[in-house]
Every structure is written in structure tokens, then in C-alpha cells.
Amino acid sequence: MNRMNRMNRMKQYALFTGCTIKAALPHIEMVARKVLPLLDIGIKELAFTCCPNADFRSTDEYSWLVVAARNLALAEKEGLEILGLCPGCTQTLREANMVLKDDVSLRAEINKRLGKIGLTFKGTTEVNHHLVVLHRQIDILLQRVTIPLYGIKLAVHTGCHLLMPSRIMQFDNPEQPRKLGELVKMLGSTIINYPEETLCCGFTLFGSHKDIASRIIRDKVESAFLSGAEAFVVPCPSCYQQFDRNQLVAKRELKFEYQLPVFYYLQLVGLAMGFDLDEVGYYHGRVRSPGLEDKIKLLVKKTVVNL
Amino acid sequence: MITIKTDLRRKILEHNEDIKKCYQCSTCSASCPVLRYDPDFNPRILIIKALYGSEDTLESKEFWKCLSCDRCNERCPQGVNPYNVLLKLKNFLFSQNLAPKERIDARELIITTGFSYPISSAVNRKRESMELEALESIGEELKKIVETE
């Protein structure tokens, strides 16, 4: 299919990158911008602010809702659905969207605030993490895989906010998540089961209670490593940071033996579509595994047999 | 022993009707990743103290150890939503100027710049090297809608 046809067919979304990726992990934004349009997902940038995050919510839920409403109203104004790169942002925006669609008197109050900046929340947009969209159009993903990641053994960490609260996220079973694993298998890689799969990564406490957060990292890494994993795969920038930079800090402090690099899911998609490790931003990660890198470099193009 | 403070009990219950349904089964505690690593953080006990309006409820620093993972909400058989109860208590602490300084500063950063991370020239140089647009503060609008005075 030629490029123009594809551009016309492509559904456009308002990309909600989120602060963590924008400011701390820009290589993830880079890979998302590269890969999503190749999967027929059009993206547009709007003047979004912080979603806002759970820390902000812990100070004042009303303001949290006001700021989230502004973000939702911006997308509504453009007639676009929101596509999240971060489960935390996605959760905030989905919850605010649900509350404001449901509670009309609260909506009226919030709209008075939004009126000051010329915006209105009408309840016309939807919010989804990109994995939800990829899972819905799995055939497109399968078509684009040219270099299957055969033999790469991955520990899947879905994290918390893509799953819970399940009445809001409506994506997967929080007790036994399997969709990210399915998406990983679609790329040809192998997923390994490990005992601590559903344990939270502990990122939120890394700043304030490093001792707790570090022990969580140690248990996650040890459990995945001893189960045979070569890397983690995550859908979340906070989990990514926890398993990347923070893993090295935890390792130094607790002196554990093992280490595992981490991939954001779209980095793996990029590799399976033929980009190299550099092009998917792998080298911006702090935890490296030369053995795994060699294995990835040796992957070969899928043989296409036309019958 | 728990000393019950009626005023506080009333105030807490006003915004947390569901808390009355708690039958102290400990599902929240058993599900809590923080408690697994730090027994001082016990959601079940925080809930019963809040329910009684116990005086030391608000002095507790434990609230701020919550990872906000939502597992307790997900599993609570009574729909108490322990995470949301803690959130409301934290909101109350913030309104009384009792929130930790780092939370207040983090909130201020978002309202003034629009981002939860400080925007530095180093970040923008890195973004530029990846052909991504530079980040600029977009907080003015938030000030208008968040601060009502």
C-alpha cells in the first residue's frame, strides 16, 4: 500500500507523552514517534500539562480533577481521542473522564474554572494506553514484524496502573495479567514466568524511602533472573526508570549479584520492525547486557514464503 | 489504646462513608507491597484509626509511604477503597499545612511549569539531539484554574 493511502486511513490520536518520558526518558518518546505511525497510529501533539500524577492528587483531589479536565478538554476541542504512553497518566485521565462524564453537577463546577481559559469539558473523548490500541489491532502489528525476536527471553512486568483500578482501566485481569505477555509473544520472543511478576516496582518510594524501593527492585530482579529472563519488558516509564537507573543504585546498596536490562515495549516493537539497538534508544538505558545485545544483533529477517 | 476524637471522626466520615463498612479483614494489609517490606505501614490499622478519629491518625507519617498501586482497592471485599481513604486523609493533612515539604514543592512545580520534572537546559539538549521539540513552561493556565482566590 502506498504511503498516502496509509496516511489517510490512519486514525489520529492526541499523544499524551507525560512528564517522565518528556523530561527523563526522551528516547522513549523518540521510539514512540518512530514506531506508532508505522503501525497506522497517527499522533498529534497538544499543549498538555502533567496529567497530574498521584502525588499531586495526594495534596488536593479537586485541583487534580481540574488539571486533568483541562487536558481532556484540549483533546475534545481537537476532536481527538487520547493515546497514553504512561499507564499513570492514562489512569488519571481515564478516571477523571469517567467521573466528569458521570457527575454533571461536578462537571458544571469544573467547567466554571475551565471557562477562565476558554475551555469546556463536554465528555466527548476517550483515553487509552497505546497497548490497548495495539492489542485491538494485533493484525497490523503482526504484519509489520520483519525480524522476529526469536530466542529472547523476557520477564513481563505490566505494573499497577495499566491494570488497576480494573473498573476504570478495563484492560486485563490484575491478578493474572496476560495481555502484555501476548503482545510480547507476537514479536516472536519468549516470555518466562517468575514468582514476583505482579509485585509493584516500587518506583514511587525511591525518592522518599529508598530502603523499601531498593529491596523491591532486588526481589524483582532476582526472581526474574533466576527464572531465566534476559531482560524486563514494561509498558511504563516509571517502572522503566526503576528497573534501569534505580536498579544500579539498589544493586550498589544491597550488593546483589544479578542485573537485567529493561525494554519499554515499543523499543521491542522497533527491533522487531528492523530498527537497530541504537535506533530504538537502547543505549540510553543504564543497565546493559552485552550477551543479550549480541543475541539481538544476530537476529535475522523473517523468510517470506509466497505460496 | 486508641483515644477517639469525635470531631475528627465526624470530619473523616463526612468524606468517607464507605469506611464504615470495613470489617478489619486485613485483605488490604495482606495485599500491600509496602507492608511486606515495612511492617510499620499497615493499611488495616490506618483505616481503623481513621474510622475512630484516633488522635494520632493525623500525626502519623506512615500515610506518605503508600505506593498508590491500587491493589488494596482492587481486592477490598467491602468496597472501602483504602487507597482512596488514605488519599482523602492526605488531602486533609495538606489543607492543614501538615503535608511533607517535598509534596508541597512537587505540587508547586506542576502548577508553575505544567510539568512534574524540572525543565533544564540539559534535558532540552538531550531532546534536541533526538530531534524532539524543546520543553517550555506552560504553567500560567494552571495557575488560573487551580488557584481560585
Tab-separated table of C-alpha atoms in Angstrom:
chain	number	residue	atom	x	y	z
A	1	MET	CA	0.000	0.000	0.000
A	2	ASN	CA	1.396	3.384	-0.809
A	3	ARG	CA	2.219	5.937	1.806
A	4	MET	CA	-0.560	8.411	1.017
A	5	ASN	CA	-3.261	5.800	1.292
A	6	ARG	CA	-1.940	4.748	4.616
A	7	MET	CA	-1.800	8.319	5.893
A	8	ASN	CA	-5.476	8.789	5.001
A	9	ARG	CA	-6.549	5.588	6.645
A	10	MET	CA	-4.613	6.247	9.806
A	11	LYS	CA	-6.630	7.182	12.871
A	12	GLN	CA	-5.235	10.282	14.577
A	13	TYR	CA	-4.734	10.467	18.339
A	14	ALA	CA	-3.623	13.181	20.723
A	15	LEU	CA	-0.371	11.754	22.078
A	16	PHE	CA	-0.123	12.055	25.856
A	17	THR	CA	3.599	11.582	26.426
A	18	GLY	CA	3.687	12.525	30.112
A	19	CYS	CA	6.336	14.316	32.161
A	20	THR	CA	8.535	11.323	32.979
A	21	ILE	CA	9.127	10.433	29.348
A	22	LYS	CA	9.382	14.025	28.167
A	23	ALA	CA	11.878	15.118	30.802
A	24	ALA	CA	13.670	11.975	31.934
A	25	LEU	CA	13.361	9.408	29.137
A	26	PRO	CA	13.128	11.299	25.835
A	27	HIS	CA	14.479	8.249	23.980
A	28	ILE	CA	11.140	6.581	24.699
A	29	GLU	CA	9.300	9.496	23.107
A	30	MET	CA	11.691	9.183	20.169
A	31	VAL	CA	10.934	5.498	19.664
A	32	ALA	CA	7.173	6.054	20.076
A	33	ARG	CA	7.198	8.754	17.398
A	34	LYS	CA	9.136	6.447	15.096
A	35	VAL	CA	7.106	3.296	15.611
A	36	LEU	CA	3.471	4.313	16.176
A	37	PRO	CA	2.870	5.875	12.728
A	38	LEU	CA	4.311	2.705	11.142
A	39	LEU	CA	1.559	0.815	12.963
A	40	ASP	CA	-1.088	3.093	11.415
A	41	ILE	CA	-1.444	5.153	14.574
A	42	GLY	CA	-1.320	8.856	13.767
A	43	ILE	CA	-0.181	11.155	16.558
A	44	LYS	CA	-0.654	14.837	17.230
A	45	GLU	CA	0.957	16.947	19.939
A	46	LEU	CA	-1.275	19.200	22.088
A	47	ALA	CA	-0.371	21.628	24.899
A	48	PHE	CA	-0.928	19.079	27.651
A	49	THR	CA	0.428	19.603	31.144
A	50	CYS	CA	1.192	16.963	33.791
A	51	CYS	CA	-1.808	14.599	33.892
A	52	PRO	CA	-1.499	15.288	37.028
A	53	ASN	CA	0.146	12.477	38.983
A	54	ALA	CA	-0.808	10.652	42.186
A	55	ASP	CA	1.480	12.850	44.307
A	56	PHE	CA	-0.450	15.897	43.162
A	57	ARG	CA	-3.703	14.074	43.897
A	58	SER	CA	-2.490	13.344	47.421
A	59	THR	CA	-2.401	17.068	48.155
A	60	ASP	CA	-5.750	18.108	46.709
A	61	GLU	CA	-8.066	15.892	44.684
A	62	TYR	CA	-10.199	18.748	43.452
A	63	SER	CA	-7.297	20.514	41.761
A	64	TRP	CA	-6.175	17.164	40.425
A	65	LEU	CA	-9.530	16.837	38.702
A	66	VAL	CA	-9.404	20.419	37.385
A	67	VAL	CA	-5.980	19.943	35.783
A	68	ALA	CA	-6.988	16.567	34.318
A	69	ALA	CA	-10.186	18.153	32.960
A	70	ARG	CA	-8.109	20.782	31.175
A	71	ASN	CA	-6.107	18.066	29.431
A	72	LEU	CA	-9.261	16.182	28.455
A	73	ALA	CA	-10.929	19.360	27.197
A	74	LEU	CA	-7.912	20.138	24.978
A	75	ALA	CA	-8.288	16.782	23.217
A	76	GLU	CA	-12.058	17.232	22.932
A	77	LYS	CA	-11.536	20.594	21.297
A	78	GLU	CA	-9.448	18.916	18.583
A	79	GLY	CA	-11.935	16.083	18.270
A	80	LEU	CA	-9.249	13.537	19.179
A	81	GLU	CA	-9.015	10.557	21.477
A	82	ILE	CA	-6.036	10.485	23.836
A	83	LEU	CA	-3.294	7.888	23.436
A	84	GLY	CA	-1.149	7.460	26.542
A	85	LEU	CA	2.481	6.398	26.709
A	86	CYS	CA	2.346	6.161	30.507
A	87	PRO	CA	-0.072	3.989	32.495
A	88	GLY	CA	-0.100	6.556	35.338
A	89	CYS	CA	-1.206	9.405	33.066
A	90	THR	CA	-3.676	7.096	31.359
A	91	GLN	CA	-5.176	6.099	34.689
A	92	THR	CA	-5.525	9.709	35.863
A	93	LEU	CA	-7.179	10.810	32.642
A	94	ARG	CA	-9.479	7.783	32.416
A	95	GLU	CA	-10.628	8.230	35.999
A	96	ALA	CA	-11.203	11.980	35.620
A	97	ASN	CA	-13.014	11.366	32.343
A	98	MET	CA	-15.272	8.784	33.967
A	99	VAL	CA	-16.040	10.962	36.993
A	100	LEU	CA	-16.809	14.051	34.912
A	101	LYS	CA	-18.917	12.199	32.367
A	102	ASP	CA	-20.950	10.756	35.221
A	103	ASP	CA	-21.327	13.669	37.654
A	104	VAL	CA	-22.966	16.552	35.823
A	105	SER	CA	-23.048	18.970	38.754
A	106	LEU	CA	-19.344	18.480	39.432
A	107	ARG	CA	-18.746	18.917	35.704
A	108	ALA	CA	-20.600	22.255	35.776
A	109	GLU	CA	-18.428	23.431	38.677
A	110	ILE	CA	-15.208	22.368	36.979
A	111	ASN	CA	-16.337	23.969	33.734
A	112	LYS	CA	-16.579	27.332	35.507
A	113	ARG	CA	-12.854	27.015	36.185
A	114	LEU	CA	-12.061	25.878	32.660
A	115	GLY	CA	-14.124	28.792	31.324
A	116	LYS	CA	-11.387	31.142	32.554
A	117	ILE	CA	-9.069	29.749	29.903
A	118	GLY	CA	-11.696	29.292	27.208
A	119	LEU	CA	-12.144	25.523	27.551
A	120	THR	CA	-15.129	23.273	28.327
A	121	PHE	CA	-15.306	19.626	29.280
A	122	LYS	CA	-18.095	18.026	27.267
A	123	GLY	CA	-17.399	14.339	27.749
A	124	THR	CA	-16.676	13.525	24.129
A	125	THR	CA	-13.232	11.963	24.268
A	126	GLU	CA	-11.795	8.591	25.246
A	127	VAL	CA	-8.437	7.800	26.802
A	128	ASN	CA	-6.402	4.658	26.203
A	129	HIS	CA	-2.880	3.466	26.794
A	130	HIS	CA	-1.263	2.588	23.458
A	131	LEU	CA	-1.045	-1.105	24.404
A	132	VAL	CA	-4.835	-1.232	24.427
A	133	VAL	CA	-4.912	0.086	20.867
A	134	LEU	CA	-2.114	-2.240	19.721
A	135	HIS	CA	-3.926	-5.198	21.252
A	136	ARG	CA	-7.095	-4.246	19.339
A	137	GLN	CA	-5.288	-4.114	16.015
A	138	ILE	CA	-2.972	-7.027	16.510
A	139	ASP	CA	-3.079	-7.960	12.814
A	140	ILE	CA	-1.333	-4.717	11.851
A	141	LEU	CA	1.406	-5.357	14.405
A	142	LEU	CA	1.903	-8.889	13.089
A	143	GLN	CA	2.198	-7.630	9.518
A	144	ARG	CA	4.952	-5.201	10.480
A	145	VAL	CA	7.182	-7.715	12.271
A	146	THR	CA	10.063	-8.368	9.909
A	147	ILE	CA	12.709	-9.537	12.354
A	148	PRO	CA	11.068	-11.789	14.946
A	149	LEU	CA	12.815	-11.678	18.307
A	150	TYR	CA	13.235	-15.447	18.449
A	151	GLY	CA	15.010	-16.795	21.497
A	152	ILE	CA	14.908	-13.574	23.518
A	153	LYS	CA	13.625	-14.471	26.997
A	154	LEU	CA	11.700	-11.701	28.680
A	155	ALA	CA	10.187	-11.103	32.107
A	156	VAL	CA	6.936	-9.230	31.618
A	157	HIS	CA	6.148	-6.535	34.167
A	158	THR	CA	2.738	-4.990	33.473
A	159	GLY	CA	2.938	-2.840	36.608
A	160	CYS	CA	-0.011	-1.435	38.522
A	161	HIS	CA	-1.748	1.410	36.785
A	162	LEU	CA	-2.444	-0.210	33.465
A	163	LEU	CA	-4.408	-2.817	35.444
A	164	MET	CA	-5.920	-1.091	38.432
A	165	PRO	CA	-8.475	0.054	39.367
A	166	SER	CA	-9.832	-2.511	36.908
A	167	ARG	CA	-13.290	-0.883	36.819
A	168	ILE	CA	-11.540	2.174	35.360
A	169	MET	CA	-8.767	0.610	33.299
A	170	GLN	CA	-10.796	-2.300	31.870
A	171	PHE	CA	-7.745	-3.775	30.189
A	172	ASP	CA	-6.639	-7.000	31.810
A	173	ASN	CA	-7.004	-9.200	34.881
A	174	PRO	CA	-4.949	-7.528	37.644
A	175	GLU	CA	-4.365	-10.815	39.457
A	176	GLN	CA	-3.095	-12.637	36.376
A	177	PRO	CA	-2.305	-10.154	33.653
A	178	ARG	CA	-1.522	-11.706	30.291
A	179	LYS	CA	-2.069	-9.120	27.562
A	180	LEU	CA	1.382	-7.523	27.618
A	181	GLY	CA	2.776	-11.070	27.527
A	182	GLU	CA	0.655	-11.813	24.467
A	183	LEU	CA	1.894	-8.665	22.773
A	184	VAL	CA	5.473	-9.679	23.558
A	185	LYS	CA	4.932	-13.156	22.097
A	186	MET	CA	3.535	-11.594	18.916
A	187	LEU	CA	7.035	-10.185	18.347
A	188	GLY	CA	8.496	-13.678	18.466
A	189	SER	CA	10.136	-13.504	21.872
A	190	THR	CA	9.658	-15.940	24.695
A	191	ILE	CA	8.092	-14.909	27.976
A	192	ILE	CA	9.206	-16.516	31.192
A	193	ASN	CA	7.058	-16.841	34.315
A	194	TYR	CA	8.579	-15.550	37.513
A	195	PRO	CA	7.204	-15.556	41.040
A	196	GLU	CA	7.206	-11.787	41.602
A	197	GLU	CA	5.523	-10.836	38.345
A	198	THR	CA	2.664	-8.861	39.906
A	199	LEU	CA	4.764	-7.152	42.585
A	200	CYS	CA	4.711	-3.352	42.169
A	201	CYS	CA	8.080	-1.955	41.006
A	202	GLY	CA	8.204	0.415	43.986
A	203	PHE	CA	9.185	3.491	41.976
A	204	THR	CA	7.038	5.952	43.939
A	205	LEU	CA	9.050	5.323	47.089
A	206	PHE	CA	12.504	5.547	45.541
A	207	GLY	CA	12.812	9.238	46.377
A	208	SER	CA	11.403	9.199	49.898
A	209	HIS	CA	12.001	5.633	51.177
A	210	LYS	CA	14.891	4.257	49.175
A	211	ASP	CA	15.350	1.270	51.500
A	212	ILE	CA	11.894	-0.115	50.665
A	213	ALA	CA	12.121	0.657	46.947
A	214	SER	CA	15.569	-0.949	46.659
A	215	ARG	CA	14.516	-4.184	48.297
A	216	ILE	CA	11.561	-4.397	45.918
A	217	ILE	CA	13.933	-3.997	42.961
A	218	ARG	CA	16.242	-6.670	44.329
A	219	ASP	CA	13.387	-9.161	44.694
A	220	LYS	CA	12.021	-8.414	41.232
A	221	VAL	CA	15.429	-8.733	39.556
A	222	GLU	CA	16.442	-11.839	41.474
A	223	SER	CA	13.130	-13.565	40.825
A	224	ALA	CA	13.190	-12.799	37.087
A	225	PHE	CA	16.881	-13.562	36.629
A	226	LEU	CA	16.730	-16.916	38.415
A	227	SER	CA	13.685	-17.832	36.318
A	228	GLY	CA	15.781	-17.418	33.192
A	229	ALA	CA	14.883	-13.948	31.961
A	230	GLU	CA	17.375	-11.897	29.943
A	231	ALA	CA	15.556	-8.583	30.329
A	232	PHE	CA	12.407	-6.937	31.639
A	233	VAL	CA	9.730	-5.546	29.378
A	234	VAL	CA	7.498	-2.786	30.738
A	235	PRO	CA	4.730	-0.522	29.410
A	236	CYS	CA	5.522	2.265	31.873
A	237	PRO	CA	8.225	4.956	32.163
A	238	SER	CA	8.220	4.833	35.971
A	239	CYS	CA	8.782	1.074	36.025
A	240	TYR	CA	11.424	1.603	33.320
A	241	GLN	CA	13.327	4.080	35.496
A	242	GLN	CA	13.010	1.810	38.492
A	243	PHE	CA	14.486	-1.163	36.606
A	244	ASP	CA	17.054	0.969	34.842
A	245	ARG	CA	18.814	3.746	36.739
A	246	ASN	CA	17.396	2.778	40.138
A	247	GLN	CA	18.374	-0.879	39.695
A	248	LEU	CA	22.025	0.180	39.616
A	249	VAL	CA	21.607	2.210	42.803
A	250	ALA	CA	19.817	-0.676	44.547
A	251	LYS	CA	22.478	-3.105	43.365
A	252	ARG	CA	25.233	-0.941	44.787
A	253	GLU	CA	23.461	-0.540	48.119
A	254	LEU	CA	22.230	-4.078	48.642
A	255	LYS	CA	25.107	-5.752	46.824
A	256	PHE	CA	23.017	-8.283	44.941
A	257	GLU	CA	24.609	-10.319	42.188
A	258	TYR	CA	22.293	-10.145	39.237
A	259	GLN	CA	21.210	-7.442	36.856
A	260	LEU	CA	18.746	-7.267	33.995
A	261	PRO	CA	18.294	-4.558	31.375
A	262	VAL	CA	14.816	-3.222	30.670
A	263	PHE	CA	12.906	-2.520	27.474
A	264	TYR	CA	9.889	-0.288	27.065
A	265	TYR	CA	7.529	-2.384	24.946
A	266	LEU	CA	7.722	-0.078	21.910
A	267	GLN	CA	11.519	-0.479	21.854
A	268	LEU	CA	10.993	-4.192	21.251
A	269	VAL	CA	8.410	-3.427	18.568
A	270	GLY	CA	11.030	-1.201	16.931
A	271	LEU	CA	13.611	-4.003	16.991
A	272	ALA	CA	11.099	-6.454	15.527
A	273	MET	CA	10.374	-3.940	12.759
A	274	GLY	CA	14.015	-3.792	11.798
A	275	PHE	CA	15.428	-0.837	13.724
A	276	ASP	CA	18.718	-1.468	15.480
A	277	LEU	CA	19.517	-1.123	19.192
A	278	ASP	CA	20.759	2.421	18.710
A	279	GLU	CA	17.678	3.472	16.755
A	280	VAL	CA	15.325	2.260	19.499
A	281	GLY	CA	17.298	4.159	22.139
A	282	TYR	CA	18.596	1.066	23.939
A	283	TYR	CA	21.961	2.679	24.655
A	284	HIS	CA	20.275	5.444	26.636
A	285	GLY	CA	19.473	2.790	29.236
A	286	ARG	CA	21.976	2.418	32.057
A	287	VAL	CA	21.776	-1.349	32.601
A	288	ARG	CA	23.385	-3.238	29.753
A	289	SER	CA	23.737	-6.873	28.855
A	290	PRO	CA	26.417	-7.477	26.217
A	291	GLY	CA	25.294	-11.101	25.826
A	292	LEU	CA	21.741	-10.069	25.013
A	293	GLU	CA	22.954	-7.285	22.726
A	294	ASP	CA	24.944	-9.822	20.679
A	295	LYS	CA	21.939	-12.101	20.506
A	296	ILE	CA	19.770	-9.255	19.195
A	297	LYS	CA	22.380	-8.252	16.611
A	298	LEU	CA	22.330	-11.787	15.244
A	299	LEU	CA	18.576	-11.867	14.665
A	300	VAL	CA	17.698	-12.293	11.023
A	301	LYS	CA	14.973	-11.209	8.683
A	302	LYS	CA	11.924	-13.409	8.533
A	303	THR	CA	11.841	-15.507	5.400
A	304	VAL	CA	8.750	-14.641	3.439
A	305	VAL	CA	7.386	-17.595	1.542
A	306	ASN	CA	4.880	-16.735	-1.130
A	307	LEU	CA	2.724	-19.732	-1.829
B	1	MET	CA	-5.102	2.216	73.458
B	2	ILE	CA	-6.892	4.379	70.943
B	3	THR	CA	-8.245	7.745	72.030
B	4	ILE	CA	-11.272	8.643	69.955
B	5	LYS	CA	-11.640	12.206	68.815
B	6	THR	CA	-15.264	12.838	67.919
B	7	ASP	CA	-14.759	15.968	65.815
B	8	LEU	CA	-12.127	14.338	63.687
B	9	ARG	CA	-14.165	11.147	63.412
B	10	ARG	CA	-17.104	13.170	62.100
B	11	LYS	CA	-14.895	15.067	59.691
B	12	ILE	CA	-13.300	11.911	58.312
B	13	LEU	CA	-16.609	10.079	57.954
B	14	GLU	CA	-18.172	13.040	56.173
B	15	HIS	CA	-15.988	12.357	53.149
B	16	ASN	CA	-15.529	8.615	53.607
B	17	GLU	CA	-18.908	6.973	54.164
B	18	ASP	CA	-17.514	3.678	52.848
B	19	ILE	CA	-15.000	3.417	55.634
B	20	LYS	CA	-17.823	2.318	57.976
B	21	LYS	CA	-18.111	-0.912	56.032
B	22	CYS	CA	-14.593	-2.003	56.983
B	23	TYR	CA	-14.681	-5.255	58.967
B	24	GLN	CA	-10.929	-5.343	59.520
B	25	CYS	CA	-10.319	-8.469	57.489
B	26	SER	CA	-6.741	-7.444	56.567
B	27	THR	CA	-7.107	-8.135	52.873
B	28	CYS	CA	-5.626	-4.672	52.238
B	29	SER	CA	-2.680	-5.374	54.515
B	30	ALA	CA	-2.036	-8.798	53.051
B	31	SER	CA	-2.082	-7.256	49.549
B	32	CYS	CA	0.083	-4.258	50.355
B	33	PRO	CA	3.590	-4.318	48.839
B	34	VAL	CA	4.760	-1.668	51.300
B	35	LEU	CA	3.732	-3.663	54.378
B	36	ARG	CA	5.635	-6.637	53.020
B	37	TYR	CA	8.829	-4.585	53.278
B	38	ASP	CA	7.929	-2.284	56.167
B	39	PRO	CA	5.549	-3.583	58.850
B	40	ASP	CA	5.119	-0.039	60.222
B	41	PHE	CA	2.890	0.721	57.257
B	42	ASN	CA	-0.318	-1.177	57.871
B	43	PRO	CA	-3.370	-0.078	55.879
B	44	ARG	CA	-5.807	-2.027	58.069
B	45	ILE	CA	-4.626	-0.172	61.167
B	46	LEU	CA	-4.618	3.183	59.385
B	47	ILE	CA	-8.234	2.543	58.402
B	48	ILE	CA	-9.450	1.621	61.898
B	49	LYS	CA	-7.672	4.640	63.354
B	50	ALA	CA	-9.300	6.873	60.788
B	51	LEU	CA	-12.677	5.291	61.493
B	52	TYR	CA	-12.328	6.100	65.177
B	53	GLY	CA	-10.952	9.544	64.528
B	54	SER	CA	-7.976	8.499	66.638
B	55	GLU	CA	-5.827	11.439	67.632
B	56	ASP	CA	-2.609	10.018	66.333
B	57	THR	CA	-4.166	9.446	62.902
B	58	LEU	CA	-3.034	12.776	61.639
B	59	GLU	CA	0.350	12.721	63.291
B	60	SER	CA	1.267	9.530	61.540
B	61	LYS	CA	3.926	9.873	58.891
B	62	GLU	CA	3.001	6.431	57.611
B	63	PHE	CA	0.414	7.713	55.122
B	64	TRP	CA	3.089	9.004	52.852
B	65	LYS	CA	4.642	5.561	52.372
B	66	CYS	CA	1.721	4.407	50.211
B	67	LEU	CA	2.917	3.414	46.725
B	68	SER	CA	-0.506	4.218	45.216
B	69	CYS	CA	-0.516	0.838	43.465
B	70	ASP	CA	-4.291	0.416	43.954
B	71	ARG	CA	-4.034	-3.267	44.919
B	72	CYS	CA	-5.963	-2.718	48.193
B	73	ASN	CA	-8.825	-1.001	46.351
B	74	GLU	CA	-8.910	-3.825	43.879
B	75	ARG	CA	-9.154	-6.561	46.492
B	76	CYS	CA	-11.163	-4.953	49.309
B	77	PRO	CA	-14.259	-7.164	49.668
B	78	GLN	CA	-16.212	-4.339	51.292
B	79	GLY	CA	-15.596	-1.564	48.799
B	80	VAL	CA	-13.875	0.561	51.444
B	81	ASN	CA	-11.230	1.620	48.928
B	82	PRO	CA	-8.393	2.009	51.448
B	83	TYR	CA	-6.204	3.831	48.915
B	84	ASN	CA	-8.873	6.480	48.416
B	85	VAL	CA	-9.391	6.817	52.174
B	86	LEU	CA	-5.654	7.478	52.554
B	87	LEU	CA	-5.848	9.980	49.727
B	88	LYS	CA	-8.601	11.923	51.473
B	89	LEU	CA	-6.677	11.887	54.734
B	90	LYS	CA	-3.600	13.178	52.905
B	91	ASN	CA	-5.717	15.902	51.326
B	92	PHE	CA	-6.894	16.851	54.803
B	93	LEU	CA	-3.296	16.974	56.065
B	94	PHE	CA	-2.335	19.167	53.127
B	95	SER	CA	-5.213	21.560	53.857
B	96	GLN	CA	-3.946	21.820	57.461
B	97	ASN	CA	-0.395	22.529	56.271
B	98	LEU	CA	0.754	19.158	57.562
B	99	ALA	CA	1.923	17.616	54.282
B	100	PRO	CA	5.646	16.870	53.817
B	101	LYS	CA	7.543	19.713	52.210
B	102	GLU	CA	8.535	17.623	49.173
B	103	ARG	CA	4.863	17.044	48.313
B	104	ILE	CA	4.093	20.741	48.571
B	105	ASP	CA	7.113	21.612	46.408
B	106	ALA	CA	6.221	18.937	43.836
B	107	ARG	CA	2.701	20.336	43.579
B	108	GLU	CA	4.053	23.874	43.199
B	109	LEU	CA	6.370	22.770	40.388
B	110	ILE	CA	3.437	21.357	38.419
B	111	ILE	CA	1.293	24.445	38.892
B	112	THR	CA	4.062	26.847	37.921
B	113	THR	CA	5.600	24.945	34.992
B	114	GLY	CA	2.988	22.384	33.928
B	115	PHE	CA	5.490	19.533	34.421
B	116	SER	CA	6.315	17.304	37.359
B	117	TYR	CA	10.013	17.342	36.422
B	118	PRO	CA	12.157	20.474	36.390
B	119	ILE	CA	12.851	21.623	32.848
B	120	SER	CA	16.582	22.090	32.495
B	121	SER	CA	18.775	23.054	29.571
B	122	ALA	CA	20.415	19.619	29.872
B	123	VAL	CA	17.042	17.955	29.258
B	124	ASN	CA	16.412	20.161	26.260
B	125	ARG	CA	19.866	19.497	24.806
B	126	LYS	CA	19.185	15.789	25.092
B	127	ARG	CA	15.786	16.239	23.435
B	128	GLU	CA	17.346	18.285	20.677
B	129	SER	CA	19.877	15.536	19.957
B	130	MET	CA	16.902	13.239	19.334
B	131	GLU	CA	15.145	15.798	17.161
B	132	LEU	CA	12.412	16.321	19.759
B	133	GLU	CA	10.916	19.718	20.488
B	134	ALA	CA	12.294	21.642	23.459
B	135	LEU	CA	10.116	21.739	26.589
B	136	GLU	CA	8.771	25.101	27.668
B	137	SER	CA	6.974	26.026	30.849
B	138	ILE	CA	3.196	26.038	30.333
B	139	GLY	CA	2.053	26.718	33.865
B	140	GLU	CA	0.251	30.074	33.501
B	141	GLU	CA	-3.038	28.447	32.547
B	142	LEU	CA	-2.912	26.094	35.511
B	143	LYS	CA	-2.500	28.978	37.930
B	144	LYS	CA	-5.725	30.467	36.596
B	145	ILE	CA	-7.786	27.327	37.058
B	146	VAL	CA	-6.220	25.887	40.212
B	147	GLU	CA	-5.829	28.965	42.365
B	148	THR	CA	-9.260	30.463	42.929
B	149	GLU	CA	-8.589	33.348	45.296
